Amino acid sequence: MEKKGVLFTVKVPAGQEFSVMRLLFKRAEYGGLRIKSMIFVPGLKGYIFVESDREYDVRMLTGGVRRAKLLPGRPVSFEELSDVLIREPEVIQVKPGDIVKIVKGNFKGYRARVISQVFGGRGRKYVAVKLLNIDRDWEVQVPVDSIRIERRAEEAAPEREAEEWPGLEYEEGAGAEGVGKRAIKVLVVGGRANPGPPLGPALGGLGLDLGRVVREINEKTRGYEGMKVPVEIEVDPSTREYEIRVGLPPTSMLLLREVGAEKGSGETGRSYVGDVKMESVVKIAKMKLPYMNASSLKAAVKQVLGTAKSMGITVEGKDPREVIREVDEGVWDEVIGEGG
């Protein structure tokens, strides 16, 4: 019985693993090198493993190949590699009610509340979440490895969730030939939508002129240049007719635009990214009032002030919590107006 060799680790450009392996196989064949096999593990992009019982032959194999670099250190045994292959990936433990931050993917940067248990097979795990502080009641599924826990359910204070988005309620209906309509909801950067993800894959297979749809979305969102904007596209697959509806950017994005900052403070209460006038707070509150669970303009103003606090933005040079107290005491009634 032929004795197994050991596995030498070779660094290659990610995504080019198979083309490098084909090249190395030819070199091994023509050079008469003692190479038994080559292995690529899908979960270890950028690396291949070369089986041989002689390190010299592996050095000859990779020498002079710009895309293949033999890594120093001791070889890996098959048993060690098997441990990597069969080990169940560690899954972050989340449960309904946890507050998380999405750190990868189309919804990167958004906070959300977990609304399901973890699901999925031996491969990638997913969890359903409800986005917070964004127009419309959006529930999405995200990979578990794309989220980070901010607060556990038992620690989480009551959180204002997705604001209402009137006029965008979707009712399942039938098209001209009885085919149900579809509503595609995506976040795009105002005025900069393109046929790539997330828009392209979401509309794929519906037979629409993607270029035309992108142009219409950019025209409708141009006023929110550079800001993330929720867009809903209702499509009738039977007729290929569609309707585009645009919501307002999140309150946080509107506040950042007012202060000229790209992102909020990472140390809320200790560092600040800018200051906003009370008139601007009222302006944003009036814009968002139809979409909020707020009973009055004054209540909407207090919600905007709460968002300013979480973003590290002062109001009239003061901590937003102080301004909220002043709103309750009537100090800003004249600015808010009679409608408050």
Tab-separated table of C-alpha atoms in Angstrom:
chain	number	residue	atom	x	y	z
A	1	MET	CA	0.000	0.000	0.000
A	2	GLU	CA	1.417	3.366	-1.045
A	3	LYS	CA	2.349	5.579	1.856
A	4	LYS	CA	0.548	8.888	2.053
A	5	GLY	CA	2.585	12.058	1.785
A	6	VAL	CA	2.068	15.220	3.744
A	7	LEU	CA	0.356	18.395	2.607
A	8	PHE	CA	2.357	21.528	1.831
A	9	THR	CA	0.454	24.823	1.903
A	10	VAL	CA	0.728	27.026	-1.185
A	11	LYS	CA	-0.606	30.610	-1.291
A	12	VAL	CA	-2.346	31.528	-4.553
A	13	PRO	CA	-4.563	34.459	-5.666
A	14	ALA	CA	-8.107	34.018	-4.368
A	15	GLY	CA	-10.414	32.896	-7.159
A	16	GLN	CA	-7.565	31.464	-9.246
A	17	GLU	CA	-7.081	28.243	-7.297
A	18	PHE	CA	-8.092	25.867	-10.105
A	19	SER	CA	-6.147	27.635	-12.846
A	20	VAL	CA	-2.997	27.542	-10.689
A	21	MET	CA	-3.575	23.859	-9.933
A	22	ARG	CA	-3.843	23.072	-13.672
A	23	LEU	CA	-0.546	24.863	-14.272
A	24	LEU	CA	1.165	23.031	-11.421
A	25	PHE	CA	-0.159	19.645	-12.553
A	26	LYS	CA	1.459	20.203	-15.969
A	27	ARG	CA	4.771	21.205	-14.345
A	28	ALA	CA	4.669	18.120	-12.128
A	29	GLU	CA	3.978	15.861	-15.110
A	30	TYR	CA	6.648	17.311	-17.387
A	31	GLY	CA	9.239	17.578	-14.621
A	32	GLY	CA	8.715	14.083	-13.235
A	33	LEU	CA	8.127	15.487	-9.748
A	34	ARG	CA	6.795	13.297	-6.942
A	35	ILE	CA	3.491	15.083	-6.483
A	36	LYS	CA	0.678	12.760	-5.403
A	37	SER	CA	-2.301	15.146	-5.383
A	38	MET	CA	-3.472	18.722	-4.960
A	39	ILE	CA	-6.389	19.825	-2.831
A	40	PHE	CA	-8.472	22.979	-2.793
A	41	VAL	CA	-10.844	23.536	0.157
A	42	PRO	CA	-13.725	25.898	-0.870
A	43	GLY	CA	-13.807	27.468	2.578
A	44	LEU	CA	-10.100	28.362	2.401
A	45	LYS	CA	-9.910	30.676	-0.588
A	46	GLY	CA	-6.430	31.696	-1.630
A	47	TYR	CA	-4.765	28.425	-0.607
A	48	ILE	CA	-4.159	24.997	-2.117
A	49	PHE	CA	-2.511	21.959	-0.552
A	50	VAL	CA	0.086	19.891	-2.424
A	51	GLU	CA	0.608	16.279	-1.335
A	52	SER	CA	4.148	14.986	-1.570
A	53	ASP	CA	6.695	13.069	0.503
A	54	ARG	CA	9.526	15.356	-0.589
A	55	GLU	CA	9.619	19.090	0.144
A	56	TYR	CA	12.308	19.526	-2.524
A	57	ASP	CA	9.867	18.462	-5.259
A	58	VAL	CA	7.250	20.942	-4.002
A	59	ARG	CA	9.855	23.720	-4.084
A	60	MET	CA	10.747	22.761	-7.660
A	61	LEU	CA	7.028	22.702	-8.504
A	62	THR	CA	6.285	26.220	-7.267
A	63	GLY	CA	9.653	27.830	-8.006
A	64	GLY	CA	9.360	30.556	-10.639
A	65	VAL	CA	5.553	30.534	-10.604
A	66	ARG	CA	4.450	34.061	-9.684
A	67	ARG	CA	0.971	32.966	-8.655
A	68	ALA	CA	2.138	30.177	-6.315
A	69	LYS	CA	4.139	30.723	-3.132
A	70	LEU	CA	5.104	27.817	-0.896
A	71	LEU	CA	4.517	28.908	2.675
A	72	PRO	CA	7.210	28.197	5.281
A	73	GLY	CA	6.529	26.013	8.286
A	74	ARG	CA	5.837	22.343	8.815
A	75	PRO	CA	3.545	20.466	6.417
A	76	VAL	CA	-0.053	19.639	7.351
A	77	SER	CA	-1.190	16.053	7.867
A	78	PHE	CA	-4.376	14.677	6.318
A	79	GLU	CA	-5.788	14.232	9.813
A	80	GLU	CA	-5.294	17.920	10.584
A	81	LEU	CA	-6.910	18.974	7.325
A	82	SER	CA	-9.798	16.571	7.946
A	83	ASP	CA	-10.437	18.277	11.271
A	84	VAL	CA	-10.867	21.558	9.389
A	85	LEU	CA	-13.106	19.986	6.755
A	86	ILE	CA	-15.534	18.208	9.071
A	87	ARG	CA	-15.606	20.615	11.991
A	88	GLU	CA	-18.992	22.278	12.269
A	89	PRO	CA	-18.420	26.037	11.924
A	90	GLU	CA	-18.899	27.989	15.127
A	91	VAL	CA	-22.202	29.828	14.964
A	92	ILE	CA	-22.840	32.991	16.887
A	93	GLN	CA	-25.567	32.309	19.433
A	94	VAL	CA	-28.460	34.676	18.812
A	95	LYS	CA	-32.080	34.500	19.862
A	96	PRO	CA	-35.251	36.511	19.194
A	97	GLY	CA	-35.134	39.932	20.786
A	98	ASP	CA	-31.368	40.419	20.521
A	99	ILE	CA	-30.263	43.773	19.072
A	100	VAL	CA	-27.559	43.299	16.433
A	101	LYS	CA	-25.548	45.342	13.963
A	102	ILE	CA	-25.153	44.105	10.374
A	103	VAL	CA	-21.469	44.325	9.441
A	104	LYS	CA	-21.456	42.750	5.971
A	105	GLY	CA	-23.662	42.595	2.902
A	106	ASN	CA	-26.318	44.859	1.386
A	107	PHE	CA	-27.573	46.065	4.787
A	108	LYS	CA	-24.137	46.790	6.250
A	109	GLY	CA	-24.232	49.429	8.974
A	110	TYR	CA	-27.874	48.955	9.944
A	111	ARG	CA	-29.076	47.869	13.370
A	112	ALA	CA	-31.779	45.238	13.668
A	113	ARG	CA	-33.802	43.144	16.087
A	114	VAL	CA	-33.600	39.354	15.738
A	115	ILE	CA	-37.056	37.836	15.143
A	116	SER	CA	-36.272	34.147	14.525
A	117	GLN	CA	-34.099	31.298	15.676
A	118	VAL	CA	-30.994	30.446	13.621
A	119	PHE	CA	-31.818	28.241	10.635
A	120	GLY	CA	-29.953	26.551	7.782
A	121	GLY	CA	-28.143	23.285	7.113
A	122	ARG	CA	-24.531	22.264	7.667
A	123	GLY	CA	-23.477	25.129	5.441
A	124	ARG	CA	-24.207	28.780	6.062
A	125	LYS	CA	-26.577	29.731	8.883
A	126	TYR	CA	-29.190	32.478	8.612
A	127	VAL	CA	-31.460	34.451	10.898
A	128	ALA	CA	-34.446	36.710	10.236
A	129	VAL	CA	-34.189	40.277	11.527
A	130	LYS	CA	-36.295	43.438	11.505
A	131	LEU	CA	-34.383	46.585	10.566
A	132	LEU	CA	-34.523	49.415	13.105
A	133	ASN	CA	-34.823	53.169	12.497
A	134	ILE	CA	-35.559	52.816	8.803
A	135	ASP	CA	-38.636	53.576	6.764
A	136	ARG	CA	-41.105	50.717	6.391
A	137	ASP	CA	-41.389	47.556	8.403
A	138	TRP	CA	-38.565	45.622	6.733
A	139	GLU	CA	-37.880	42.021	7.655
A	140	VAL	CA	-34.874	40.427	5.958
A	141	GLN	CA	-32.816	37.261	6.237
A	142	VAL	CA	-29.076	37.698	6.791
A	143	PRO	CA	-26.190	35.264	7.318
A	144	VAL	CA	-25.368	34.826	10.988
A	145	ASP	CA	-21.696	35.556	10.287
A	146	SER	CA	-22.682	39.013	8.985
A	147	ILE	CA	-24.032	40.285	12.312
A	148	ARG	CA	-22.548	41.339	15.637
A	149	ILE	CA	-24.526	41.374	18.893
A	150	GLU	CA	-24.982	44.804	20.478
A	151	ARG	CA	-27.406	43.886	23.259
A	152	ARG	CA	-28.977	40.678	24.416
A	153	ALA	CA	-32.768	40.438	24.547
A	154	GLU	CA	-32.812	40.531	28.331
A	155	GLU	CA	-30.671	43.695	28.309
A	156	ALA	CA	-32.388	45.472	25.422
A	157	ALA	CA	-34.454	48.520	26.284
A	158	PRO	CA	-37.653	49.123	24.307
A	159	GLU	CA	-36.510	50.193	20.860
A	160	ARG	CA	-38.388	52.257	18.286
A	161	GLU	CA	-38.535	49.965	15.330
A	162	ALA	CA	-39.222	50.581	11.658
A	163	GLU	CA	-41.226	53.698	10.910
A	164	GLU	CA	-44.392	53.500	8.904
A	165	TRP	CA	-44.155	54.066	5.173
A	166	PRO	CA	-47.675	55.057	3.998
A	167	GLY	CA	-48.566	54.341	0.415
A	168	LEU	CA	-46.151	51.439	0.133
A	169	GLU	CA	-48.257	48.706	1.636
A	170	TYR	CA	-48.156	45.745	-0.730
A	171	GLU	CA	-51.201	43.607	-1.353
A	172	GLU	CA	-50.867	40.324	-3.162
A	173	GLY	CA	-52.733	40.684	-6.437
A	174	ALA	CA	-53.137	38.988	-9.785
A	175	GLY	CA	-51.698	40.233	-13.056
A	176	ALA	CA	-53.386	40.212	-16.435
A	177	GLU	CA	-52.936	36.460	-16.767
A	178	GLY	CA	-53.509	35.558	-13.135
A	179	VAL	CA	-49.832	35.683	-12.207
A	180	GLY	CA	-49.256	37.258	-8.818
A	181	LYS	CA	-47.508	40.605	-8.691
A	182	ARG	CA	-44.145	40.825	-7.007
A	183	ALA	CA	-42.779	43.564	-4.785
A	184	ILE	CA	-39.001	43.920	-4.734
A	185	LYS	CA	-37.583	46.018	-1.883
A	186	VAL	CA	-33.979	47.204	-1.988
A	187	LEU	CA	-31.745	49.870	-0.475
A	188	VAL	CA	-29.913	51.957	-3.061
A	189	VAL	CA	-27.574	54.914	-2.867
A	190	GLY	CA	-29.507	57.975	-4.003
A	191	GLY	CA	-28.765	58.879	-7.620
A	192	ARG	CA	-26.190	56.094	-7.929
A	193	ALA	CA	-28.158	52.882	-8.435
A	194	ASN	CA	-26.554	50.428	-10.855
A	195	PRO	CA	-27.422	47.036	-12.396
A	196	GLY	CA	-25.199	45.230	-9.906
A	197	PRO	CA	-26.232	43.904	-6.489
A	198	PRO	CA	-28.614	44.328	-4.808
A	199	LEU	CA	-30.785	45.623	-7.647
A	200	GLY	CA	-29.690	43.355	-10.519
A	201	PRO	CA	-30.133	40.009	-8.732
A	202	ALA	CA	-33.450	41.148	-7.228
A	203	LEU	CA	-34.912	41.960	-10.664
A	204	GLY	CA	-33.265	39.087	-12.486
A	205	GLY	CA	-35.568	36.852	-14.472
A	206	LEU	CA	-38.496	39.297	-14.564
A	207	GLY	CA	-37.842	40.372	-18.145
A	208	LEU	CA	-37.511	44.087	-17.352
A	209	ASP	CA	-35.263	46.567	-19.134
A	210	LEU	CA	-32.810	46.850	-16.241
A	211	GLY	CA	-31.084	49.915	-17.693
A	212	ARG	CA	-34.378	51.783	-17.907
A	213	VAL	CA	-35.361	50.802	-14.356
A	214	VAL	CA	-31.993	51.986	-13.022
A	215	ARG	CA	-32.321	55.339	-14.826
A	216	GLU	CA	-35.803	55.890	-13.369
A	217	ILE	CA	-34.649	55.019	-9.854
A	218	ASN	CA	-31.689	57.409	-10.116
A	219	GLU	CA	-33.968	60.168	-11.331
A	220	LYS	CA	-36.408	59.629	-8.460
A	221	THR	CA	-33.652	59.444	-5.809
A	222	ARG	CA	-31.384	62.218	-7.128
A	223	GLY	CA	-32.492	64.518	-4.335
A	224	TYR	CA	-30.880	62.125	-1.836
A	225	GLU	CA	-27.504	61.948	-3.569
A	226	GLY	CA	-25.118	59.652	-1.698
A	227	MET	CA	-27.687	58.582	0.924
A	228	LYS	CA	-29.170	55.107	1.332
A	229	VAL	CA	-32.777	55.197	0.171
A	230	PRO	CA	-35.420	52.436	0.419
A	231	VAL	CA	-36.991	51.665	-2.958
A	232	GLU	CA	-39.875	49.335	-3.729
A	233	ILE	CA	-40.553	48.088	-7.265
A	234	GLU	CA	-43.905	46.416	-7.844
A	235	VAL	CA	-43.785	44.215	-10.941
A	236	ASP	CA	-46.488	42.395	-12.878
A	237	PRO	CA	-44.507	39.539	-14.510
A	238	SER	CA	-47.312	38.805	-16.976
A	239	THR	CA	-47.244	42.283	-18.540
A	240	ARG	CA	-43.769	43.427	-17.406
A	241	GLU	CA	-45.333	46.621	-16.143
A	242	TYR	CA	-43.825	48.049	-12.984
A	243	GLU	CA	-44.181	50.910	-10.542
A	244	ILE	CA	-41.337	52.455	-8.545
A	245	ARG	CA	-41.990	53.896	-5.094
A	246	VAL	CA	-39.295	55.718	-3.142
A	247	GLY	CA	-39.278	56.168	0.621
A	248	LEU	CA	-37.341	58.632	2.711
A	249	PRO	CA	-33.809	57.916	3.898
A	250	PRO	CA	-33.477	57.004	7.594
A	251	THR	CA	-33.576	59.871	10.076
A	252	SER	CA	-29.914	59.204	10.877
A	253	MET	CA	-28.907	59.828	7.253
A	254	LEU	CA	-30.879	63.084	7.105
A	255	LEU	CA	-29.178	64.286	10.286
A	256	LEU	CA	-25.730	63.378	8.968
A	257	ARG	CA	-26.435	65.371	5.822
A	258	GLU	CA	-27.378	68.394	7.921
A	259	VAL	CA	-24.066	68.312	9.830
A	260	GLY	CA	-21.953	67.299	6.835
A	261	ALA	CA	-20.676	64.058	8.378
A	262	GLU	CA	-20.355	60.636	6.772
A	263	LYS	CA	-21.092	58.538	9.862
A	264	GLY	CA	-22.084	58.853	13.484
A	265	SER	CA	-19.857	58.795	16.517
A	266	GLY	CA	-18.450	55.505	17.710
A	267	GLU	CA	-18.423	56.827	21.282
A	268	THR	CA	-21.879	58.244	21.910
A	269	GLY	CA	-21.908	60.708	24.778
A	270	ARG	CA	-18.141	61.202	24.704
A	271	SER	CA	-17.369	62.345	21.149
A	272	TYR	CA	-19.531	64.224	18.654
A	273	VAL	CA	-19.527	64.464	14.873
A	274	GLY	CA	-21.368	67.780	14.547
A	275	ASP	CA	-24.042	70.167	15.719
A	276	VAL	CA	-27.462	70.795	14.226
A	277	LYS	CA	-29.867	73.708	14.604
A	278	MET	CA	-33.288	73.116	16.133
A	279	GLU	CA	-34.880	74.433	12.931
A	280	SER	CA	-33.247	71.562	11.027
A	281	VAL	CA	-34.530	69.055	13.594
A	282	VAL	CA	-38.062	70.375	13.114
A	283	LYS	CA	-37.660	70.276	9.325
A	284	ILE	CA	-36.650	66.594	9.447
A	285	ALA	CA	-39.475	65.817	11.888
A	286	LYS	CA	-42.011	67.361	9.486
A	287	MET	CA	-40.617	65.280	6.624
A	288	LYS	CA	-40.767	62.078	8.650
A	289	LEU	CA	-44.003	62.677	10.570
A	290	PRO	CA	-46.250	60.841	8.044
A	291	TYR	CA	-43.961	57.812	8.344
A	292	MET	CA	-43.552	57.751	12.122
A	293	ASN	CA	-45.556	56.274	14.974
A	294	ALA	CA	-45.830	59.770	16.416
A	295	SER	CA	-49.042	61.405	17.667
A	296	SER	CA	-47.860	64.962	17.027
A	297	LEU	CA	-45.083	67.036	15.513
A	298	LYS	CA	-43.635	67.565	18.993
A	299	ALA	CA	-43.453	63.793	19.486
A	300	ALA	CA	-41.753	63.441	16.096
A	301	VAL	CA	-39.230	66.138	17.071
A	302	LYS	CA	-38.377	64.171	20.216
A	303	GLN	CA	-37.821	61.027	18.124
A	304	VAL	CA	-35.418	62.925	15.846
A	305	LEU	CA	-33.614	64.263	18.939
A	306	GLY	CA	-33.297	60.700	20.231
A	307	THR	CA	-31.678	59.671	16.948
A	308	ALA	CA	-29.315	62.656	17.165
A	309	LYS	CA	-28.224	61.455	20.614
A	310	SER	CA	-27.468	57.952	19.318
A	311	MET	CA	-25.467	59.411	16.393
A	312	GLY	CA	-23.304	61.683	18.538
A	313	ILE	CA	-24.841	64.930	17.235
A	314	THR	CA	-25.469	67.899	19.508
A	315	VAL	CA	-28.409	70.286	19.044
A	316	GLU	CA	-27.800	74.017	19.462
A	317	GLY	CA	-24.552	73.025	21.197
A	318	LYS	CA	-26.380	70.911	23.804
A	319	ASP	CA	-26.802	67.236	24.592
A	320	PRO	CA	-30.020	66.138	22.811
A	321	ARG	CA	-31.352	64.800	26.131
A	322	GLU	CA	-31.293	68.328	27.512
A	323	VAL	CA	-33.121	69.609	24.444
A	324	ILE	CA	-35.773	66.874	24.861
A	325	ARG	CA	-36.418	68.173	28.387
A	326	GLU	CA	-36.717	71.707	26.992
A	327	VAL	CA	-39.241	70.487	24.407
A	328	ASP	CA	-41.315	68.976	27.213
A	329	GLU	CA	-41.126	72.294	29.110
A	330	GLY	CA	-42.330	74.251	26.062
A	331	VAL	CA	-39.082	76.136	25.439
A	332	TRP	CA	-39.184	75.324	21.720
A	333	ASP	CA	-42.919	75.642	21.103
A	334	GLU	CA	-42.439	78.732	18.919
A	335	VAL	CA	-39.904	76.953	16.690
A	336	ILE	CA	-41.980	73.785	16.471
A	337	GLY	CA	-45.104	75.803	15.685
A	338	GLU	CA	-48.748	75.490	16.536
A	339	GLY	CA	-48.940	72.100	14.796
A	340	GLY	CA	-46.725	70.577	17.533
